PDB file of N, CA, C and O in Angstrom:
ATOM      1  N   MET A 107       0.847  -1.296  -0.008  1.00  0.00           N
ATOM      2  CA  MET A 107      -0.174  -0.366   0.272  1.00  0.00           C
ATOM      3  C   MET A 107       0.744   1.265  -0.014  1.00  0.00           C
ATOM      4  O   MET A 107       0.658   2.146  -0.621  1.00  0.00           O
ATOM      5  N   LYS A 108       1.622   1.664   0.604  1.00  0.00           N
ATOM      6  CA  LYS A 108       2.476   2.313   1.074  1.00  0.00           C
ATOM      7  C   LYS A 108       3.761   2.422  -0.215  1.00  0.00           C
ATOM      8  O   LYS A 108       4.162   3.812  -0.633  1.00  0.00           O
ATOM      9  N   PHE A 109       3.738   1.445  -1.291  1.00  0.00           N
ATOM     10  CA  PHE A 109       4.300   1.663  -2.161  1.00  0.00           C
ATOM     11  C   PHE A 109       3.945   2.513  -3.308  1.00  0.00           C
ATOM     12  O   PHE A 109       4.473   3.382  -4.305  1.00  0.00           O
ATOM     13  N   LYS A 110       2.527   2.358  -3.435  1.00  0.00           N
ATOM     14  CA  LYS A 110       1.961   3.555  -4.290  1.00  0.00           C
ATOM     15  C   LYS A 110       2.006   4.627  -4.144  1.00  0.00           C
ATOM     16  O   LYS A 110       2.265   5.796  -5.023  1.00  0.00           O
ATOM     17  N   TYR A 111       2.278   5.473  -2.574  1.00  0.00           N
ATOM     18  CA  TYR A 111       2.234   6.388  -2.397  1.00  0.00           C
ATOM     19  C   TYR A 111       4.329   7.019  -2.522  1.00  0.00           C
ATOM     20  O   TYR A 111       4.170   8.070  -3.337  1.00  0.00           O
ATOM     21  N   LEU A 112       4.794   5.981  -2.529  1.00  0.00           N
ATOM     22  CA  LEU A 112       6.140   6.207  -3.289  1.00  0.00           C
ATOM     23  C   LEU A 112       6.382   6.515  -4.323  1.00  0.00           C
ATOM     24  O   LEU A 112       7.191   7.428  -4.950  1.00  0.00           O
ATOM     25  N   LEU A 113       5.685   5.750  -5.184  1.00  0.00           N
ATOM     26  CA  LEU A 113       5.513   5.810  -6.380  1.00  0.00           C
ATOM     27  C   LEU A 113       5.202   7.191  -7.011  1.00  0.00           C
ATOM     28  O   LEU A 113       5.847   7.825  -7.737  1.00  0.00           O
ATOM     29  N   LEU A 114       4.123   7.280  -6.395  1.00  0.00           N
ATOM     30  CA  LEU A 114       3.544   8.449  -6.440  1.00  0.00           C
ATOM     31  C   LEU A 114       4.516   9.882  -6.102  1.00  0.00           C
ATOM     32  O   LEU A 114       5.135  10.768  -7.064  1.00  0.00           O
ATOM     33  N   LEU A 115       5.231   9.736  -5.330  1.00  0.00           N
ATOM     34  CA  LEU A 115       6.579  10.891  -4.735  1.00  0.00           C
ATOM     35  C   LEU A 115       7.644  10.934  -5.876  1.00  0.00           C
ATOM     36  O   LEU A 115       7.971  12.078  -6.154  1.00  0.00           O
ATOM     37  N   ALA A 116       7.753   9.383  -6.289  1.00  0.00           N
ATOM     38  CA  ALA A 116       8.806   9.778  -7.334  1.00  0.00           C
ATOM     39  C   ALA A 116       8.535  10.171  -8.724  1.00  0.00           C
ATOM     40  O   ALA A 116       9.449  10.902  -9.215  1.00  0.00           O
ATOM     41  N   LEU A 117       7.082   9.865  -9.168  1.00  0.00           N
ATOM     42  CA  LEU A 117       6.496  10.689 -10.480  1.00  0.00           C
ATOM     43  C   LEU A 117       6.785  12.077 -10.151  1.00  0.00           C
ATOM     44  O   LEU A 117       6.986  12.856 -10.979  1.00  0.00           O
ATOM     45  N   VAL A 118       6.791  12.541  -9.031  1.00  0.00           N
ATOM     46  CA  VAL A 118       6.261  13.989  -8.982  1.00  0.00           C
ATOM     47  C   VAL A 118       7.601  14.736  -9.155  1.00  0.00           C
ATOM     48  O   VAL A 118       7.816  15.539  -9.447  1.00  0.00           O
ATOM     49  N   LEU A 119       8.472  14.206  -8.493  1.00  0.00           N
ATOM     50  CA  LEU A 119       9.702  14.556  -8.422  1.00  0.00           C
ATOM     51  C   LEU A 119      10.322  14.386  -9.844  1.00  0.00           C
ATOM     52  O   LEU A 119      11.100  15.453 -10.436  1.00  0.00           O
ATOM     53  N   ILE A 120      10.136  13.734 -11.066  1.00  0.00           N
ATOM     54  CA  ILE A 120      10.536  13.411 -11.994  1.00  0.00           C
ATOM     55  C   ILE A 120       9.824  14.645 -12.926  1.00  0.00           C
ATOM     56  O   ILE A 120      10.285  15.475 -13.612  1.00  0.00           O
ATOM     57  N   ALA A 121       8.505  14.655 -12.512  1.00  0.00           N
ATOM     58  CA  ALA A 121       7.459  15.971 -13.015  1.00  0.00           C
ATOM     59  C   ALA A 121       7.882  16.918 -12.918  1.00  0.00           C
ATOM     60  O   ALA A 121       8.212  18.155 -13.646  1.00  0.00           O
ATOM     61  N   ASP A 122       8.494  17.261 -11.696  1.00  0.00           N
ATOM     62  CA  ASP A 122       8.997  18.829 -10.992  1.00  0.00           C
ATOM     63  C   ASP A 122      10.444  18.899 -11.713  1.00  0.00           C
ATOM     64  O   ASP A 122      10.458  20.345 -12.438  1.00  0.00           O
ATOM     65  N   ILE A 123      10.965  18.083 -12.178  1.00  0.00           N
ATOM     66  CA  ILE A 123      12.491  18.262 -13.206  1.00  0.00           C
ATOM     67  C   ILE A 123      11.928  18.830 -14.458  1.00  0.00           C
ATOM     68  O   ILE A 123      12.647  20.055 -14.788  1.00  0.00           O
ATOM     69  N   PHE A 124      11.246  18.203 -15.003  1.00  0.00           N
ATOM     70  CA  PHE A 124      11.149  18.516 -16.369  1.00  0.00           C
ATOM     71  C   PHE A 124       9.994  19.881 -16.424  1.00  0.00           C
ATOM     72  O   PHE A 124      10.151  20.701 -17.359  1.00  0.00           O
ATOM     73  N   ALA A 125       9.283  20.013 -15.481  1.00  0.00           N
ATOM     74  CA  ALA A 125       8.346  21.105 -15.258  1.00  0.00           C
ATOM     75  C   ALA A 125       9.176  22.625 -15.060  1.00  0.00           C
ATOM     76  O   ALA A 125       9.369  23.600 -15.779  1.00  0.00           O
ATOM     77  N   TYR A 126      10.359  22.227 -14.156  1.00  0.00           N
ATOM     78  CA  TYR A 126      11.127  23.270 -13.676  1.00  0.00           C
ATOM     79  C   TYR A 126      11.859  23.690 -15.005  1.00  0.00           C
ATOM     80  O   TYR A 126      12.191  25.183 -14.594  1.00  0.00           O
ATOM     81  N   THR A 127      12.469  23.111 -15.798  1.00  0.00           N
ATOM     82  CA  THR A 127      13.514  23.355 -16.759  1.00  0.00           C
ATOM     83  C   THR A 127      12.464  24.185 -17.721  1.00  0.00           C
ATOM     84  O   THR A 127      12.794  25.063 -18.574  1.00  0.00           O
ATOM     85  N   GLU A 128      11.192  23.896 -17.891  1.00  0.00           N
ATOM     86  CA  GLU A 128      10.393  24.536 -18.840  1.00  0.00           C
ATOM     87  C   GLU A 128      10.117  26.030 -18.401  1.00  0.00           C
ATOM     88  O   GLU A 128       9.788  27.182 -18.918  1.00  0.00           O
ATOM     89  N   VAL A 129       9.643  26.272 -17.097  1.00  0.00           N
ATOM     90  CA  VAL A 129       9.587  27.327 -16.374  1.00  0.00           C
ATOM     91  C   VAL A 129      10.988  28.474 -16.463  1.00  0.00           C
ATOM     92  O   VAL A 129      10.707  29.216 -16.559  1.00  0.00           O
ATOM     93  N   VAL A 130      12.136  27.469 -16.346  1.00  0.00           N
ATOM     94  CA  VAL A 130      13.116  28.571 -16.357  1.00  0.00           C
ATOM     95  C   VAL A 130      13.189  28.877 -17.792  1.00  0.00           C
ATOM     96  O   VAL A 130      13.844  30.276 -17.927  1.00  0.00           O
ATOM     97  N   ALA A 131      12.924  28.266 -18.705  1.00  0.00           N
ATOM     98  CA  ALA A 131      13.216  28.502 -20.148  1.00  0.00           C
ATOM     99  C   ALA A 131      12.215  29.763 -20.635  1.00  0.00           C
ATOM    100  O   ALA A 131      12.488  30.579 -20.983  1.00  0.00           O
ATOM    101  N   LEU A 132      10.933  29.632 -19.825  1.00  0.00           N
ATOM    102  CA  LEU A 132       9.933  30.855 -20.009  1.00  0.00           C
ATOM    103  C   LEU A 132      10.590  32.077 -19.288  1.00  0.00           C
ATOM    104  O   LEU A 132      10.217  33.148 -19.791  1.00  0.00           O
ATOM    105  N   ILE A 133      10.965  31.984 -18.057  1.00  0.00           N
ATOM    106  CA  ILE A 133      11.721  33.530 -17.237  1.00  0.00           C
ATOM    107  C   ILE A 133      12.697  33.547 -18.215  1.00  0.00           C
ATOM    108  O   ILE A 133      12.808  35.146 -17.770  1.00  0.00           O
ATOM    109  N   ARG A 134      13.611  32.904 -18.803  1.00  0.00           N
ATOM    110  CA  ARG A 134      14.801  33.388 -19.285  1.00  0.00           C
ATOM    111  C   ARG A 134      14.251  34.420 -20.713  1.00  0.00           C
ATOM    112  O   ARG A 134      15.187  34.930 -21.234  1.00  0.00           O
ATOM    113  N   GLN A 135      13.195  34.103 -21.111  1.00  0.00           N
ATOM    114  CA  GLN A 135      12.991  35.156 -22.173  1.00  0.00           C
ATOM    115  C   GLN A 135      12.844  36.374 -21.878  1.00  0.00           C
ATOM    116  O   GLN A 135      12.143  36.589 -21.080  1.00  0.00           O
ATOM    117  N   PRO A 136      13.276  37.132 -23.002  1.00  0.00           N
ATOM    118  CA  PRO A 136      12.714  38.779 -22.536  1.00  0.00           C
ATOM    119  C   PRO A 136      11.285  39.231 -22.851  1.00  0.00           C
ATOM    120  O   PRO A 136      11.574  40.657 -22.134  1.00  0.00           O
ATOM    121  N   SER A 137      10.575  38.528 -23.279  1.00  0.00           N
ATOM    122  CA  SER A 137       9.003  38.832 -23.394  1.00  0.00           C
ATOM    123  C   SER A 137       8.552  39.010 -21.693  1.00  0.00           C
ATOM    124  O   SER A 137       8.851  37.791 -21.063  1.00  0.00           O
ATOM    125  N   ASP A 138       7.874  39.977 -21.559  1.00  0.00           N
ATOM    126  CA  ASP A 138       7.455  40.141 -20.067  1.00  0.00           C
ATOM    127  C   ASP A 138       6.449  39.436 -19.860  1.00  0.00           C
ATOM    128  O   ASP A 138       5.799  38.677 -18.846  1.00  0.00           O
ATOM    129  N   SER A 139       5.294  39.018 -21.012  1.00  0.00           N
ATOM    130  CA  SER A 139       4.350  38.285 -20.520  1.00  0.00           C
ATOM    131  C   SER A 139       5.114  36.547 -20.233  1.00  0.00           C
ATOM    132  O   SER A 139       4.405  35.716 -19.941  1.00  0.00           O
ATOM    133  N   SER A 140       5.825  36.399 -20.998  1.00  0.00           N
ATOM    134  CA  SER A 140       6.626  34.929 -20.652  1.00  0.00           C
ATOM    135  C   SER A 140       7.037  34.804 -19.452  1.00  0.00           C
ATOM    136  O   SER A 140       7.377  33.788 -18.879  1.00  0.00           O
ATOM    137  N   VAL A 141       7.846  35.910 -18.952  1.00  0.00           N
ATOM    138  CA  VAL A 141       8.050  35.835 -17.286  1.00  0.00           C
ATOM    139  C   VAL A 141       7.160  35.560 -16.731  1.00  0.00           C
ATOM    140  O   VAL A 141       7.466  35.305 -15.711  1.00  0.00           O
ATOM    141  N   ILE A 142       6.269  36.639 -17.036  1.00  0.00           N
ATOM    142  CA  ILE A 142       4.806  36.358 -15.828  1.00  0.00           C
ATOM    143  C   ILE A 142       4.110  35.116 -15.860  1.00  0.00           C
ATOM    144  O   ILE A 142       3.511  34.312 -14.826  1.00  0.00           O
ATOM    145  N   ILE A 143       4.013  34.436 -17.100  1.00  0.00           N
ATOM    146  CA  ILE A 143       3.512  33.191 -17.464  1.00  0.00           C
ATOM    147  C   ILE A 143       4.510  32.031 -16.643  1.00  0.00           C
ATOM    148  O   ILE A 143       4.107  31.354 -15.780  1.00  0.00           O
ATOM    149  N   GLY A 144       5.774  32.411 -16.871  1.00  0.00           N
ATOM    150  CA  GLY A 144       6.617  31.226 -16.000  1.00  0.00           C
ATOM    151  C   GLY A 144       6.653  31.460 -14.641  1.00  0.00           C
ATOM    152  O   GLY A 144       6.824  30.431 -13.758  1.00  0.00           O
ATOM    153  N   LEU A 145       6.243  32.388 -14.143  1.00  0.00           N
ATOM    154  CA  LEU A 145       6.388  32.575 -12.599  1.00  0.00           C
ATOM    155  C   LEU A 145       4.746  32.405 -12.215  1.00  0.00           C
ATOM    156  O   LEU A 145       4.836  31.736 -10.838  1.00  0.00           O
ATOM    157  N   LEU A 146       3.917  32.429 -12.929  1.00  0.00           N
ATOM    158  CA  LEU A 146       2.620  31.571 -12.739  1.00  0.00           C
ATOM    159  C   LEU A 146       2.757  30.343 -12.376  1.00  0.00           C
ATOM    160  O   LEU A 146       2.335  30.016 -11.553  1.00  0.00           O
ATOM    161  N   LEU A 147       3.304  29.617 -13.580  1.00  0.00           N
ATOM    162  CA  LEU A 147       3.702  28.309 -13.507  1.00  0.00           C
ATOM    163  C   LEU A 147       4.225  27.754 -12.329  1.00  0.00           C
ATOM    164  O   LEU A 147       4.362  26.714 -11.737  1.00  0.00           O
ATOM    165  N   LEU A 148       5.177  28.450 -12.176  1.00  0.00           N
ATOM    166  CA  LEU A 148       6.495  27.972 -10.912  1.00  0.00           C
ATOM    167  C   LEU A 148       5.350  28.138  -9.598  1.00  0.00           C
ATOM    168  O   LEU A 148       5.588  27.209  -8.701  1.00  0.00           O
ATOM    169  N   ALA A 149       4.552  29.148  -9.481  1.00  0.00           N
ATOM    170  CA  ALA A 149       3.715  29.252  -8.484  1.00  0.00           C
ATOM    171  C   ALA A 149       2.733  27.718  -8.252  1.00  0.00           C
ATOM    172  O   ALA A 149       2.490  27.461  -7.245  1.00  0.00           O
ATOM    173  N   LEU A 150       1.955  27.454  -9.352  1.00  0.00           N
ATOM    174  CA  LEU A 150       1.436  26.698  -9.467  1.00  0.00           C
ATOM    175  C   LEU A 150       2.082  25.369  -9.160  1.00  0.00           C
ATOM    176  O   LEU A 150       1.680  24.324  -8.549  1.00  0.00           O
ATOM    177  N   LEU A 151       3.060  25.105  -9.709  1.00  0.00           N
ATOM    178  CA  LEU A 151       4.023  24.175  -9.285  1.00  0.00           C
ATOM    179  C   LEU A 151       4.179  23.646  -8.057  1.00  0.00           C
ATOM    180  O   LEU A 151       4.294  22.899  -7.634  1.00  0.00           O
ATOM    181  N   ILE A 152       4.498  24.887  -7.161  1.00  0.00           N
ATOM    182  CA  ILE A 152       4.797  24.794  -5.827  1.00  0.00           C
ATOM    183  C   ILE A 152       3.185  24.068  -5.285  1.00  0.00           C
ATOM    184  O   ILE A 152       3.509  23.582  -4.194  1.00  0.00           O
ATOM    185  N   VAL A 153       2.281  24.696  -5.518  1.00  0.00           N
ATOM    186  CA  VAL A 153       1.003  24.534  -5.063  1.00  0.00           C
ATOM    187  C   VAL A 153       0.542  23.046  -5.208  1.00  0.00           C
ATOM    188  O   VAL A 153       0.276  22.382  -3.963  1.00  0.00           O
ATOM    189  N   VAL A 154       1.139  22.608  -6.100  1.00  0.00           N
ATOM    190  CA  VAL A 154       0.544  21.304  -6.489  1.00  0.00           C
ATOM    191  C   VAL A 154       1.773  20.272  -5.976  1.00  0.00           C
ATOM    192  O   VAL A 154       0.877  19.501  -5.158  1.00  0.00           O
ATOM    193  N   ASN A 155       2.580  20.595  -5.698  1.00  0.00           N
ATOM    194  CA  ASN A 155       3.707  19.883  -4.680  1.00  0.00           C
ATOM    195  C   ASN A 155       3.201  19.945  -3.220  1.00  0.00           C
ATOM    196  O   ASN A 155       3.102  18.564  -2.241  1.00  0.00           O
ATOM    197  N   PHE A 156       3.042  21.304  -2.993  1.00  0.00           N
ATOM    198  CA  PHE A 156       2.520  20.954  -1.588  1.00  0.00           C
ATOM    199  C   PHE A 156       1.432  19.999  -1.214  1.00  0.00           C
ATOM    200  O   PHE A 156       1.172  19.625  -0.247  1.00  0.00           O
ATOM    201  N   ILE A 157       0.355  20.017  -2.006  1.00  0.00           N
ATOM    202  CA  ILE A 157      -0.444  19.396  -1.786  1.00  0.00           C
ATOM    203  C   ILE A 157      -0.501  17.944  -2.067  1.00  0.00           C
ATOM    204  O   ILE A 157      -1.052  17.063  -1.159  1.00  0.00           O
ATOM    205  N   VAL A 158       0.142  17.742  -3.088  1.00  0.00           N
ATOM    206  CA  VAL A 158       0.368  16.292  -3.244  1.00  0.00           C
ATOM    207  C   VAL A 158       1.473  15.803  -2.048  1.00  0.00           C
ATOM    208  O   VAL A 158       1.261  14.487  -1.702  1.00  0.00           O
ATOM    209  N   ILE A 159       2.550  16.370  -1.571  1.00  0.00           N
ATOM    210  CA  ILE A 159       3.221  15.822  -0.527  1.00  0.00           C
ATOM    211  C   ILE A 159       2.475  15.782   0.908  1.00  0.00           C
ATOM    212  O   ILE A 159       2.455  14.900   2.009  1.00  0.00           O
ATOM    213  N   ARG A 160       1.822  16.729   0.994  1.00  0.00           N
ATOM    214  CA  ARG A 160       0.908  16.793   2.162  1.00  0.00           C
ATOM    215  C   ARG A 160      -0.125  15.241   2.253  1.00  0.00           C
ATOM    216  O   ARG A 160      -0.088  14.735   3.185  1.00  0.00           O
ATOM    217  N   TYR A 161      -0.846  15.146   1.279  1.00  0.00           N
ATOM    218  CA  TYR A 161      -1.620  14.375   0.626  1.00  0.00           C
ATOM    219  C   TYR A 161      -0.897  12.747   1.020  1.00  0.00           C
ATOM    220  O   TYR A 161      -1.391  11.959   1.803  1.00  0.00           O
ATOM    221  N   THR A 162       0.244  12.659   0.343  1.00  0.00           N
ATOM    222  CA  THR A 162       1.057  11.375   0.688  1.00  0.00           C
ATOM    223  C   THR A 162       1.650  11.151   2.115  1.00  0.00           C
ATOM    224  O   THR A 162       1.344   9.946   2.548  1.00  0.00           O
ATOM    225  N   LEU A 163       1.818  12.318   2.773  1.00  0.00           N
ATOM    226  CA  LEU A 163       2.363  12.449   4.218  1.00  0.00           C
ATOM    227  C   LEU A 163       1.168  11.975   4.921  1.00  0.00           C
ATOM    228  O   LEU A 163       1.256  11.061   5.940  1.00  0.00           O
ATOM    229  N   SER A 164       0.083  12.381   4.767  1.00  0.00           N
ATOM    230  CA  SER A 164      -1.422  11.926   5.675  1.00  0.00           C
ATOM    231  C   SER A 164      -1.609  10.379   5.505  1.00  0.00           C
ATOM    232  O   SER A 164      -2.013   9.827   6.360  1.00  0.00           O
ATOM    233  N   LYS A 165      -1.331  10.023   4.226  1.00  0.00           N
ATOM    234  CA  LYS A 165      -1.541   8.598   4.190  1.00  0.00           C
ATOM    235  C   LYS A 165      -0.690   7.509   4.741  1.00  0.00           C
ATOM    236  O   LYS A 165      -0.936   6.424   5.185  1.00  0.00           O
ATOM    237  N   PHE A 166       0.746   8.053   5.048  1.00  0.00           N
ATOM    238  CA  PHE A 166       1.673   7.596   5.575  1.00  0.00           C
ATOM    239  C   PHE A 166       1.486   7.094   7.203  1.00  0.00           C
ATOM    240  O   PHE A 166       1.770   6.264   7.830  1.00  0.00           O
ATOM    241  N   LYS A 167       1.048   8.421   7.573  1.00  0.00           N
ATOM    242  CA  LYS A 167       0.492   8.224   9.102  1.00  0.00           C
ATOM    243  C   LYS A 167      -0.550   7.460   9.101  1.00  0.00           C
ATOM    244  O   LYS A 167      -1.041   7.146  10.473  1.00  0.00           O
ATOM    245  N   ALA A 168      -1.554   7.276   8.337  1.00  0.00           N
ATOM    246  CA  ALA A 168      -2.700   6.395   8.644  1.00  0.00           C
ATOM    247  C   ALA A 168      -2.579   5.225   8.610  1.00  0.00           C
ATOM    248  O   ALA A 168      -1.564   4.482   8.513  1.00  0.00           O
TER     249      ALA A 168
END
């Protein structure tokens, strides 16, 4: 049962690596709209990570 949540955390880590590289590529562009979109995606990435990690940790404690 806990293996499923460990796999979920591993998948989140892999997704974070790919998403972070895309966000950094957006932030480095000279366009203001690209920078804003990149920062919004970074904030969304942080929120999603927080929710997934809290959910996984709550399942470990249960």
